[in-house]
PDB file of C-alpha atoms in Angstrom:
ATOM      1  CA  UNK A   1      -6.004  -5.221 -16.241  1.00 72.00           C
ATOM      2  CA  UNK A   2      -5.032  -9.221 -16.475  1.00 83.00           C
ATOM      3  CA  UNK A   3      -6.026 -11.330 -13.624  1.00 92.00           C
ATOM      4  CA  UNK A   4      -2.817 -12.710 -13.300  1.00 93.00           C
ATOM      5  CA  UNK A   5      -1.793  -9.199 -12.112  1.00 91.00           C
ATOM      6  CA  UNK A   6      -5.406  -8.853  -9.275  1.00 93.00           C
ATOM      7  CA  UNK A   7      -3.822 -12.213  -8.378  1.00 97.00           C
ATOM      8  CA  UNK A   8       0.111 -10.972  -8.155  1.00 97.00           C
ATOM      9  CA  UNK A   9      -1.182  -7.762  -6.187  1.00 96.00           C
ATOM     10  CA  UNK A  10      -3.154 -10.333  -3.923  1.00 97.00           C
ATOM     11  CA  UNK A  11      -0.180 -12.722  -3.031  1.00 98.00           C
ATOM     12  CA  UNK A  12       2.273  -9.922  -2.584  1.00 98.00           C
ATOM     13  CA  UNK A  13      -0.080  -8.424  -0.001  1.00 98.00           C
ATOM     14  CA  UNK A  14      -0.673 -11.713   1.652  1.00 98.00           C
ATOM     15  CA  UNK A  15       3.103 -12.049   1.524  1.00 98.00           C
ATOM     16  CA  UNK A  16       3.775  -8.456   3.483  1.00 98.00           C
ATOM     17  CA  UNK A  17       0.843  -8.828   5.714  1.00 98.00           C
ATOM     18  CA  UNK A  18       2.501 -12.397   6.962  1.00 98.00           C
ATOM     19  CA  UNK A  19       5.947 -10.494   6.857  1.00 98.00           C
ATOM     20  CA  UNK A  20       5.053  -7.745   9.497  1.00 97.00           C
ATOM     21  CA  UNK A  21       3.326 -10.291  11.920  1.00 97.00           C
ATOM     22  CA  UNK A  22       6.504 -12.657  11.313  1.00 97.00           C
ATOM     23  CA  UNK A  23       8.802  -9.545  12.353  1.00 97.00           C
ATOM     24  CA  UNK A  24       6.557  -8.382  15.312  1.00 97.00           C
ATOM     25  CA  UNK A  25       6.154 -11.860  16.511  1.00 97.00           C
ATOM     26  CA  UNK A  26      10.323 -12.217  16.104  1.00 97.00           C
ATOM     27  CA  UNK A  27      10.751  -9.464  17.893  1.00 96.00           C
ATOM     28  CA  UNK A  28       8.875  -9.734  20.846  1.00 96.00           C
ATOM     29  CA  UNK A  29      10.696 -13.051  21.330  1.00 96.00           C
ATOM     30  CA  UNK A  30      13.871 -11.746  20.392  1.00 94.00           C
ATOM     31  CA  UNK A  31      14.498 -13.973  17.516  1.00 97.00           C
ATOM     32  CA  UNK A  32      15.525 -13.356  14.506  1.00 96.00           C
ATOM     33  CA  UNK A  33      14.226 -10.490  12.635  1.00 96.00           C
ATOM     34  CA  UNK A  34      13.293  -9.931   9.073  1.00 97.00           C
ATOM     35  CA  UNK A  35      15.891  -6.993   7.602  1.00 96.00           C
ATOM     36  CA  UNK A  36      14.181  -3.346   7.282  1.00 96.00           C
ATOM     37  CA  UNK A  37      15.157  -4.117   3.711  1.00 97.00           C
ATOM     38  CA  UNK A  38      13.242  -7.025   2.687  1.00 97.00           C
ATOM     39  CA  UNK A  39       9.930  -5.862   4.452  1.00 97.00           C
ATOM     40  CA  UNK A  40      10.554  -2.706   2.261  1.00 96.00           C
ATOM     41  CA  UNK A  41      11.270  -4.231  -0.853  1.00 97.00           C
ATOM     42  CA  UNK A  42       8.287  -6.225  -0.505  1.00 97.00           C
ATOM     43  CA  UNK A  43       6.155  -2.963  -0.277  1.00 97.00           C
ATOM     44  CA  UNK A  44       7.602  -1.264  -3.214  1.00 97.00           C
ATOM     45  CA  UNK A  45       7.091  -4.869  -5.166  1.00 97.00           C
ATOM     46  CA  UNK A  46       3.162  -3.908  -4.446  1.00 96.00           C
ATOM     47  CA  UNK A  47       2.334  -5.189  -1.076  1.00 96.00           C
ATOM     48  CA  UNK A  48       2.271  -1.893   0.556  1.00 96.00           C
ATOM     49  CA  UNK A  49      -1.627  -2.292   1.940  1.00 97.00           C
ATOM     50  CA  UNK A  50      -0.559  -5.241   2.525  1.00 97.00           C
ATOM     51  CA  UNK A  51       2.187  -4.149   5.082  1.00 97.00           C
ATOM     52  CA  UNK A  52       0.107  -0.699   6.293  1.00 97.00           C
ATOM     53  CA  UNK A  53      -2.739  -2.986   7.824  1.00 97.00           C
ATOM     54  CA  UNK A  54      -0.069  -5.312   9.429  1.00 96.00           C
ATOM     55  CA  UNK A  55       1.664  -2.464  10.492  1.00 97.00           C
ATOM     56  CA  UNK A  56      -1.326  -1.240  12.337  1.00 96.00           C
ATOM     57  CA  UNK A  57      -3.034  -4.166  13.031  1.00 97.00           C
ATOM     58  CA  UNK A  58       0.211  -5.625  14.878  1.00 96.00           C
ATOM     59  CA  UNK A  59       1.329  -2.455  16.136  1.00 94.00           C
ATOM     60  CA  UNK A  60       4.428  -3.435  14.460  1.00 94.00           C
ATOM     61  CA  UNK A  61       7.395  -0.385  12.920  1.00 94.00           C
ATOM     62  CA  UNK A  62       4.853   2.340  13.666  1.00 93.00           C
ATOM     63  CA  UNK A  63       7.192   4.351  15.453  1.00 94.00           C
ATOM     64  CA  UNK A  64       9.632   4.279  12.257  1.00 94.00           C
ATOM     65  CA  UNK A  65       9.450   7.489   9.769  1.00 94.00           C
ATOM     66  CA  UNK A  66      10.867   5.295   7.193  1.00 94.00           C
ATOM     67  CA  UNK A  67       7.923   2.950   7.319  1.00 96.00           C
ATOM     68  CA  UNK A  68       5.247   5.459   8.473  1.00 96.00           C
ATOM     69  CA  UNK A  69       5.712   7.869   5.549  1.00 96.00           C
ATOM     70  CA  UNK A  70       7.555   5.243   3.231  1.00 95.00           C
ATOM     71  CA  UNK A  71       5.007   2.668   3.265  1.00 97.00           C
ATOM     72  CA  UNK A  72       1.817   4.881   2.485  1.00 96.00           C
ATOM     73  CA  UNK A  73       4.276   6.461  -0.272  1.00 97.00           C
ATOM     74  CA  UNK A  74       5.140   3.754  -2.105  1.00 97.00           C
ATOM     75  CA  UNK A  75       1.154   2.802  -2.176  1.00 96.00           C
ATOM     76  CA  UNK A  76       0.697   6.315  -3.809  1.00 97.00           C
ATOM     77  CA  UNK A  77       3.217   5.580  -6.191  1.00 97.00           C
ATOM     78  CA  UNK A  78       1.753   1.988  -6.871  1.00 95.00           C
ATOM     79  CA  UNK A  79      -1.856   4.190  -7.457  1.00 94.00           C
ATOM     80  CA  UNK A  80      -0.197   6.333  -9.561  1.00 96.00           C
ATOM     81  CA  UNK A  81       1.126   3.814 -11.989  1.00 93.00           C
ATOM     82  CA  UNK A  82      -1.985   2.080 -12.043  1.00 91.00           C
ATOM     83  CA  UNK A  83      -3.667   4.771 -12.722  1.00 92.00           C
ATOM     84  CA  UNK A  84      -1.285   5.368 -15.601  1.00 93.00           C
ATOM     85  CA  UNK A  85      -1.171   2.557 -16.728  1.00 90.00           C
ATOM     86  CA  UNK A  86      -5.380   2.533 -17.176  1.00 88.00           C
ATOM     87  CA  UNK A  87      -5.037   5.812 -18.555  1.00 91.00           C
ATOM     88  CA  UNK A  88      -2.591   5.087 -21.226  1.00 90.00           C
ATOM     89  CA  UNK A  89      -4.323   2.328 -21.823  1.00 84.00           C
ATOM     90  CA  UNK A  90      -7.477   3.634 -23.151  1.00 68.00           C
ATOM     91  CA  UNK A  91      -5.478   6.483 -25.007  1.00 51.00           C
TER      92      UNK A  91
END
């Protein structure tokens, strides 16, 4: 696999992790909030460990189905294409 993509996979994780402590720190002060969308489209963009360790190391959307089984899903699916991709690769 390129760098450029290690480094893509790195930044979008960054970018998720940062996102999840923005929204939990948002909404204990009741500020604004990042939108259930964004924080989602961020994890299907590849920053899905990203967001899973926020969401556990913040304590942040944990009680939400749609991140607790949606978030470690998407990761899957982000394996699975990797793998794929690795796979067809050597074919």
């Amino acid at each position: 696999m390129p760098v450029f993509f290690w480094w893509y996979l790195a930044a979008v994780n960054l970018a998720a992790l940062f996102a999840c402590l923005a929204d939990k720190r948002a909404a204990v002060k009741g500020r604004w909030r990042i939108s259930e969308r964004s924080l989602l489209t961020l994890c299907a963009l590849g920053g899905g460990p990203g967001f899973y360790l926020g969401m556990h190391w913040f304590h942040h959307k944990t009680r939400h189905r749609k991140f607790t089984w949606g978030v470690p899903a998407l990761c899957l699916l982000w394996l699975a294409g990797m793998a794929a991709w690795l796979w067809l690769g050597r074919a």
